[in-house]
Short mmCIF file of N, CA, C and O in Angstrom, two decimals:
data_model
loop_
_atom_site.label_atom_id
_atom_site.label_comp_id
_atom_site.label_asym_id
_atom_site.label_seq_id
_atom_site.Cartn_x
_atom_site.Cartn_y
_atom_site.Cartn_z
N MET A 1 112.87 98.42 88.02
CA MET A 1 112.33 97.94 86.76
C MET A 1 111.28 96.86 87.06
O MET A 1 111.52 95.96 87.84
N ILE A 2 110.15 96.97 86.41
CA ILE A 2 109.09 95.98 86.55
C ILE A 2 108.76 95.45 85.16
O ILE A 2 108.60 96.22 84.22
N ALA A 3 108.65 94.16 85.04
CA ALA A 3 108.28 93.55 83.78
C ALA A 3 107.15 92.57 84.03
O ALA A 3 107.05 92.01 85.11
N ARG A 4 106.32 92.39 83.06
CA ARG A 4 105.23 91.43 83.18
C ARG A 4 105.60 90.23 82.32
O ARG A 4 105.86 90.39 81.13
N THR A 5 105.65 89.05 82.91
CA THR A 5 106.03 87.86 82.16
C THR A 5 104.78 87.15 81.65
O THR A 5 103.67 87.46 82.03
N ARG A 6 104.98 86.15 80.82
CA ARG A 6 103.85 85.41 80.25
C ARG A 6 103.05 84.66 81.30
O ARG A 6 101.87 84.45 81.14
N SER A 7 103.68 84.24 82.36
CA SER A 7 102.98 83.46 83.38
C SER A 7 102.21 84.35 84.35
O SER A 7 101.85 83.93 85.42
N ARG A 8 101.97 85.59 83.96
CA ARG A 8 101.20 86.54 84.75
C ARG A 8 101.82 86.78 86.12
O ARG A 8 101.16 86.79 87.13
N ARG A 9 103.12 86.92 86.14
CA ARG A 9 103.84 87.24 87.37
C ARG A 9 104.45 88.62 87.20
O ARG A 9 104.91 88.97 86.13
N PHE A 10 104.44 89.39 88.26
CA PHE A 10 105.14 90.65 88.26
C PHE A 10 106.56 90.37 88.71
O PHE A 10 106.78 89.76 89.75
N VAL A 11 107.52 90.78 87.91
CA VAL A 11 108.92 90.59 88.24
C VAL A 11 109.47 91.95 88.62
O VAL A 11 109.32 92.92 87.89
N SER A 12 110.09 92.03 89.77
CA SER A 12 110.59 93.29 90.28
C SER A 12 112.07 93.16 90.59
O SER A 12 112.50 92.18 91.19
N VAL A 13 112.86 94.14 90.16
CA VAL A 13 114.27 94.21 90.51
C VAL A 13 114.42 95.41 91.42
O VAL A 13 114.21 96.54 91.03
N ASP A 14 114.75 95.13 92.67
CA ASP A 14 114.87 96.19 93.66
C ASP A 14 116.16 95.97 94.45
O ASP A 14 116.34 94.93 95.06
N ARG A 15 117.02 96.95 94.44
CA ARG A 15 118.31 96.87 95.13
C ARG A 15 119.10 95.64 94.71
O ARG A 15 119.74 94.98 95.52
N GLY A 16 119.03 95.30 93.44
CA GLY A 16 119.78 94.17 92.92
C GLY A 16 119.16 92.81 93.20
O GLY A 16 119.72 91.79 92.85
N ILE A 17 118.00 92.79 93.84
CA ILE A 17 117.33 91.53 94.17
C ILE A 17 116.15 91.36 93.23
O ILE A 17 115.33 92.25 93.09
N VAL A 18 116.07 90.21 92.58
CA VAL A 18 114.98 89.92 91.67
C VAL A 18 113.93 89.11 92.43
O VAL A 18 114.24 88.11 93.06
N SER A 19 112.69 89.59 92.39
CA SER A 19 111.62 88.84 93.02
C SER A 19 110.46 88.76 92.03
O SER A 19 110.30 89.60 91.17
N SER A 20 109.67 87.73 92.17
CA SER A 20 108.56 87.49 91.27
C SER A 20 107.34 87.12 92.11
O SER A 20 107.42 86.26 92.99
N VAL A 21 106.22 87.78 91.83
CA VAL A 21 105.01 87.54 92.61
C VAL A 21 103.80 87.67 91.70
O VAL A 21 103.78 88.52 90.80
N THR A 22 102.81 86.82 91.89
CA THR A 22 101.61 86.86 91.06
C THR A 22 100.59 87.82 91.67
O THR A 22 100.63 88.10 92.87
N PRO A 23 99.64 88.30 90.85
CA PRO A 23 98.56 89.11 91.41
C PRO A 23 97.80 88.37 92.51
O PRO A 23 97.43 88.97 93.52
N ALA A 24 97.61 87.08 92.36
CA ALA A 24 96.90 86.29 93.38
C ALA A 24 97.68 86.29 94.70
O ALA A 24 97.09 86.41 95.78
N GLU A 25 99.00 86.18 94.63
CA GLU A 25 99.83 86.20 95.84
C GLU A 25 99.76 87.56 96.53
O GLU A 25 99.68 87.64 97.75
N LEU A 26 99.80 88.62 95.75
CA LEU A 26 99.71 89.97 96.31
C LEU A 26 98.38 90.20 97.01
O LEU A 26 98.33 90.72 98.13
N LEU A 27 97.30 89.80 96.36
CA LEU A 27 95.98 90.00 96.93
C LEU A 27 95.76 89.11 98.15
O LEU A 27 95.12 89.53 99.12
N ALA A 28 96.29 87.91 98.14
CA ALA A 28 96.19 87.03 99.30
C ALA A 28 96.96 87.61 100.48
O ALA A 28 96.48 87.59 101.62
N PHE A 29 98.13 88.17 100.21
CA PHE A 29 98.91 88.81 101.27
C PHE A 29 98.14 89.99 101.84
O PHE A 29 98.07 90.17 103.05
N GLU A 30 97.55 90.80 100.97
CA GLU A 30 96.78 91.97 101.42
C GLU A 30 95.57 91.55 102.24
O GLU A 30 95.22 92.20 103.22
N ALA A 31 94.93 90.45 101.85
CA ALA A 31 93.77 89.95 102.60
C ALA A 31 94.20 89.51 104.01
O ALA A 31 93.45 89.70 104.97
N ARG A 32 95.40 88.95 104.12
CA ARG A 32 95.90 88.53 105.44
C ARG A 32 96.35 89.72 106.28
O ARG A 32 96.34 89.65 107.51
N HIS A 33 96.78 90.79 105.61
CA HIS A 33 97.32 91.97 106.30
C HIS A 33 96.63 93.23 105.79
O HIS A 33 97.25 94.05 105.11
N PRO A 34 95.36 93.44 106.10
CA PRO A 34 94.64 94.59 105.52
C PRO A 34 95.05 95.95 106.10
O PRO A 34 94.92 96.95 105.42
N LYS A 35 95.53 95.98 107.32
CA LYS A 35 95.90 97.25 107.96
C LYS A 35 97.39 97.52 107.75
O LYS A 35 98.20 96.60 107.70
N HIS A 36 97.72 98.81 107.66
CA HIS A 36 99.12 99.20 107.51
C HIS A 36 99.76 99.26 108.89
O HIS A 36 99.44 100.13 109.69
N THR A 37 100.62 98.31 109.18
CA THR A 37 101.32 98.26 110.46
C THR A 37 102.81 98.04 110.21
O THR A 37 103.23 97.70 109.10
N SER A 38 103.60 98.21 111.25
CA SER A 38 105.03 97.96 111.11
C SER A 38 105.29 96.47 110.84
O SER A 38 106.23 96.12 110.13
N ALA A 39 104.45 95.61 111.41
CA ALA A 39 104.59 94.16 111.15
C ALA A 39 104.34 93.85 109.68
O ALA A 39 105.02 93.00 109.09
N LYS A 40 103.38 94.54 109.07
CA LYS A 40 103.10 94.33 107.64
C LYS A 40 104.29 94.80 106.81
O LYS A 40 104.70 94.12 105.87
N THR A 41 104.85 95.96 107.16
CA THR A 41 106.01 96.48 106.44
C THR A 41 107.16 95.48 106.51
O THR A 41 107.82 95.21 105.50
N HIS A 42 107.39 94.91 107.67
CA HIS A 42 108.44 93.91 107.85
C HIS A 42 108.14 92.67 107.01
O HIS A 42 109.03 92.11 106.37
N ALA A 43 106.90 92.23 107.02
CA ALA A 43 106.51 91.03 106.26
C ALA A 43 106.65 91.25 104.75
O ALA A 43 107.05 90.34 104.03
N ILE A 44 106.34 92.45 104.28
CA ILE A 44 106.48 92.75 102.85
C ILE A 44 107.93 92.54 102.43
O ILE A 44 108.22 91.87 101.43
N LEU A 45 108.83 93.08 103.19
CA LEU A 45 110.25 92.98 102.86
C LEU A 45 110.77 91.56 102.99
O LEU A 45 111.46 91.06 102.10
N HIS A 46 110.41 90.87 104.06
CA HIS A 46 111.00 89.55 104.32
C HIS A 46 110.25 88.38 103.69
O HIS A 46 110.87 87.38 103.33
N GLN A 47 108.94 88.48 103.53
CA GLN A 47 108.19 87.38 102.92
C GLN A 47 108.11 87.51 101.40
O GLN A 47 108.22 86.53 100.68
N LEU A 48 107.89 88.74 100.93
CA LEU A 48 107.75 88.94 99.49
C LEU A 48 109.06 89.35 98.82
O LEU A 48 109.21 89.25 97.61
N GLY A 49 109.99 89.88 99.61
CA GLY A 49 111.29 90.25 99.07
C GLY A 49 111.29 91.54 98.27
O GLY A 49 112.14 91.73 97.40
N ILE A 50 110.31 92.42 98.52
CA ILE A 50 110.24 93.69 97.81
C ILE A 50 110.04 94.82 98.83
O ILE A 50 109.66 94.57 99.96
N THR A 51 110.30 96.04 98.38
CA THR A 51 110.10 97.17 99.28
C THR A 51 108.62 97.50 99.40
O THR A 51 107.80 97.06 98.58
N GLU A 52 108.30 98.29 100.40
CA GLU A 52 106.92 98.68 100.64
C GLU A 52 106.34 99.46 99.46
O GLU A 52 105.21 99.24 99.04
N VAL A 53 107.13 100.37 98.91
CA VAL A 53 106.66 101.18 97.77
C VAL A 53 106.37 100.28 96.57
O VAL A 53 105.34 100.41 95.92
N ARG A 54 107.28 99.34 96.30
CA ARG A 54 107.08 98.41 95.18
C ARG A 54 105.85 97.54 95.43
O ARG A 54 105.06 97.27 94.53
N TYR A 55 105.64 97.11 96.67
CA TYR A 55 104.48 96.29 97.02
C TYR A 55 103.18 97.01 96.67
O TYR A 55 102.30 96.44 96.03
N TYR A 56 103.06 98.26 97.10
CA TYR A 56 101.81 98.98 96.85
C TYR A 56 101.62 99.27 95.36
O TYR A 56 100.50 99.25 94.86
N THR A 57 102.69 99.52 94.63
CA THR A 57 102.60 99.71 93.19
C THR A 57 102.06 98.44 92.53
O THR A 57 101.12 98.48 91.73
N LEU A 58 102.66 97.30 92.87
CA LEU A 58 102.23 96.03 92.29
C LEU A 58 100.84 95.63 92.77
O LEU A 58 100.05 95.07 92.00
N LEU A 59 100.52 95.93 94.03
CA LEU A 59 99.20 95.61 94.56
C LEU A 59 98.11 96.35 93.79
O LEU A 59 97.08 95.76 93.43
N HIS A 60 98.33 97.63 93.51
CA HIS A 60 97.33 98.40 92.77
C HIS A 60 97.18 97.87 91.34
O HIS A 60 96.06 97.81 90.82
N ARG A 61 98.28 97.47 90.73
CA ARG A 61 98.19 96.86 89.40
C ARG A 61 97.43 95.54 89.45
O ARG A 61 96.61 95.25 88.58
N ALA A 62 97.70 94.75 90.48
CA ALA A 62 97.02 93.46 90.62
C ALA A 62 95.53 93.65 90.84
O ALA A 62 94.71 92.91 90.29
N ALA A 63 95.15 94.67 91.63
CA ALA A 63 93.73 94.92 91.91
C ALA A 63 92.98 95.39 90.67
O ALA A 63 91.76 95.23 90.59
N GLN A 64 93.68 95.96 89.72
CA GLN A 64 93.05 96.44 88.49
C GLN A 64 93.10 95.41 87.36
O GLN A 64 92.41 95.56 86.36
N SER A 65 93.92 94.38 87.52
CA SER A 65 94.07 93.38 86.46
C SER A 65 92.89 92.41 86.45
O SER A 65 92.27 92.15 87.49
N ALA A 66 92.60 91.88 85.29
CA ALA A 66 91.51 90.90 85.15
C ALA A 66 91.81 89.66 85.99
O ALA A 66 90.91 89.10 86.63
N GLU A 67 93.07 89.24 86.02
CA GLU A 67 93.44 88.06 86.79
C GLU A 67 93.23 88.30 88.29
O GLU A 67 92.72 87.44 89.00
N GLY A 68 93.60 89.49 88.76
CA GLY A 68 93.42 89.81 90.18
C GLY A 68 91.96 89.85 90.57
O GLY A 68 91.57 89.32 91.61
N ILE A 69 91.15 90.46 89.72
CA ILE A 69 89.71 90.55 90.01
C ILE A 69 89.08 89.17 90.00
O ILE A 69 88.24 88.85 90.84
N LYS A 70 89.50 88.33 89.07
CA LYS A 70 88.96 86.97 88.99
C LYS A 70 89.39 86.13 90.20
O LYS A 70 88.60 85.36 90.74
N THR A 71 90.63 86.29 90.63
CA THR A 71 91.18 85.50 91.73
C THR A 71 90.58 85.87 93.07
O THR A 71 90.20 85.00 93.85
N ASP A 72 90.52 87.17 93.37
CA ASP A 72 90.03 87.63 94.67
C ASP A 72 89.27 88.94 94.49
O ASP A 72 89.81 90.01 94.74
N PRO A 73 88.02 88.86 94.04
CA PRO A 73 87.27 90.08 93.73
C PRO A 73 87.03 90.98 94.94
O PRO A 73 87.01 92.20 94.81
N VAL A 74 86.88 90.40 96.11
CA VAL A 74 86.60 91.20 97.31
C VAL A 74 87.80 92.05 97.69
O VAL A 74 87.70 93.27 97.89
N THR A 75 88.96 91.43 97.76
CA THR A 75 90.17 92.17 98.12
C THR A 75 90.54 93.16 97.02
O THR A 75 90.96 94.29 97.31
N ALA A 76 90.39 92.76 95.76
CA ALA A 76 90.71 93.67 94.65
C ALA A 76 89.83 94.92 94.73
O ALA A 76 90.31 96.04 94.55
N ARG A 77 88.56 94.72 95.02
CA ARG A 77 87.65 95.87 95.14
C ARG A 77 88.03 96.75 96.34
O ARG A 77 88.02 97.97 96.24
N MET A 78 88.38 96.13 97.45
CA MET A 78 88.78 96.88 98.63
C MET A 78 90.01 97.75 98.33
O MET A 78 90.06 98.92 98.69
N VAL A 79 90.98 97.19 97.63
CA VAL A 79 92.20 97.93 97.28
C VAL A 79 91.87 99.09 96.34
O VAL A 79 92.35 100.22 96.54
N ARG A 80 91.03 98.82 95.34
CA ARG A 80 90.66 99.88 94.38
C ARG A 80 89.89 101.00 95.09
O ARG A 80 90.16 102.19 94.85
N GLU A 81 88.95 100.64 95.94
CA GLU A 81 88.16 101.66 96.65
C GLU A 81 89.02 102.48 97.61
O GLU A 81 88.84 103.69 97.73
N ARG A 82 89.96 101.83 98.29
CA ARG A 82 90.86 102.55 99.18
C ARG A 82 91.72 103.54 98.38
O ARG A 82 91.91 104.68 98.80
N ALA A 83 92.19 103.13 97.22
CA ALA A 83 92.99 104.01 96.37
C ALA A 83 92.15 105.20 95.89
O ALA A 83 92.64 106.34 95.85
N GLU A 84 90.89 104.95 95.56
CA GLU A 84 90.00 106.04 95.13
C GLU A 84 89.75 107.03 96.27
O GLU A 84 89.75 108.24 96.05
N ARG A 85 89.53 106.52 97.48
CA ARG A 85 89.33 107.40 98.64
C ARG A 85 90.57 108.24 98.91
O ARG A 85 90.47 109.44 99.20
N GLN A 86 91.73 107.65 98.82
CA GLN A 86 92.97 108.38 99.05
C GLN A 86 93.18 109.44 97.98
O GLN A 86 93.62 110.55 98.28
N ALA A 87 92.85 109.12 96.73
CA ALA A 87 93.00 110.09 95.64
C ALA A 87 92.03 111.26 95.85
O ALA A 87 92.39 112.43 95.62
N ALA A 88 90.81 110.96 96.28
CA ALA A 88 89.82 112.01 96.52
C ALA A 88 90.27 112.90 97.68
O ALA A 88 90.13 114.13 97.63
N ALA A 89 90.84 112.31 98.71
CA ALA A 89 91.34 113.09 99.85
C ALA A 89 92.49 113.98 99.43
O ALA A 89 92.57 115.15 99.83
N ARG A 90 93.39 113.46 98.58
CA ARG A 90 94.50 114.26 98.06
C ARG A 90 93.98 115.43 97.23
O ARG A 90 94.46 116.54 97.36
N ALA A 91 92.99 115.15 96.39
CA ALA A 91 92.41 116.19 95.54
C ALA A 91 91.76 117.27 96.39
O ALA A 91 91.85 118.46 96.09
N GLY A 92 91.11 116.86 97.46
CA GLY A 92 90.46 117.82 98.37
C GLY A 92 91.48 118.71 99.07
O GLY A 92 91.24 119.89 99.29
N ARG A 93 92.62 118.14 99.42
CA ARG A 93 93.66 118.93 100.08
C ARG A 93 94.29 119.94 99.14
O ARG A 93 94.62 121.04 99.53
N THR A 94 94.47 119.56 97.87
CA THR A 94 95.09 120.48 96.92
C THR A 94 94.12 121.54 96.45
O THR A 94 94.53 122.62 96.07
N ALA A 95 92.81 121.23 96.47
CA ALA A 95 91.81 122.21 96.03
C ALA A 95 91.57 123.28 97.09
O ALA A 95 91.14 124.40 96.77
N ALA A 96 91.84 122.99 98.32
CA ALA A 96 91.58 123.95 99.42
C ALA A 96 92.61 125.06 99.47
O ALA A 96 93.61 125.12 98.97
#
C-alpha cells in the first residue's frame, strides 16, 4: 500500500514495515547510485527500508511529480528518459 501524505512524502508499507521517503530523497539517492548494481540493491533495502520494486515505483512517481522536477530536474529527467527508452525497447520486442 502506498499513500501520499500532506508533507509530500511517499509512505510505503512493505512486509509489515512502514517507511516514508520524499521525492527529493529518492532522487538524491538515485543521483548517488545511477547504475543498477548489487550494492545499490542492498542500499535500497538497508538505507531506505523498502524493496527494490517499491523503490523504482516511487522513483518514477517522484521523477514525474512537480516537487521532484523542481528539486532535482537533471536526475528527474534522466529517470524519465530511461523509463521511456525501456518502454520503447519493450514495445519493440513485442512488435517483432
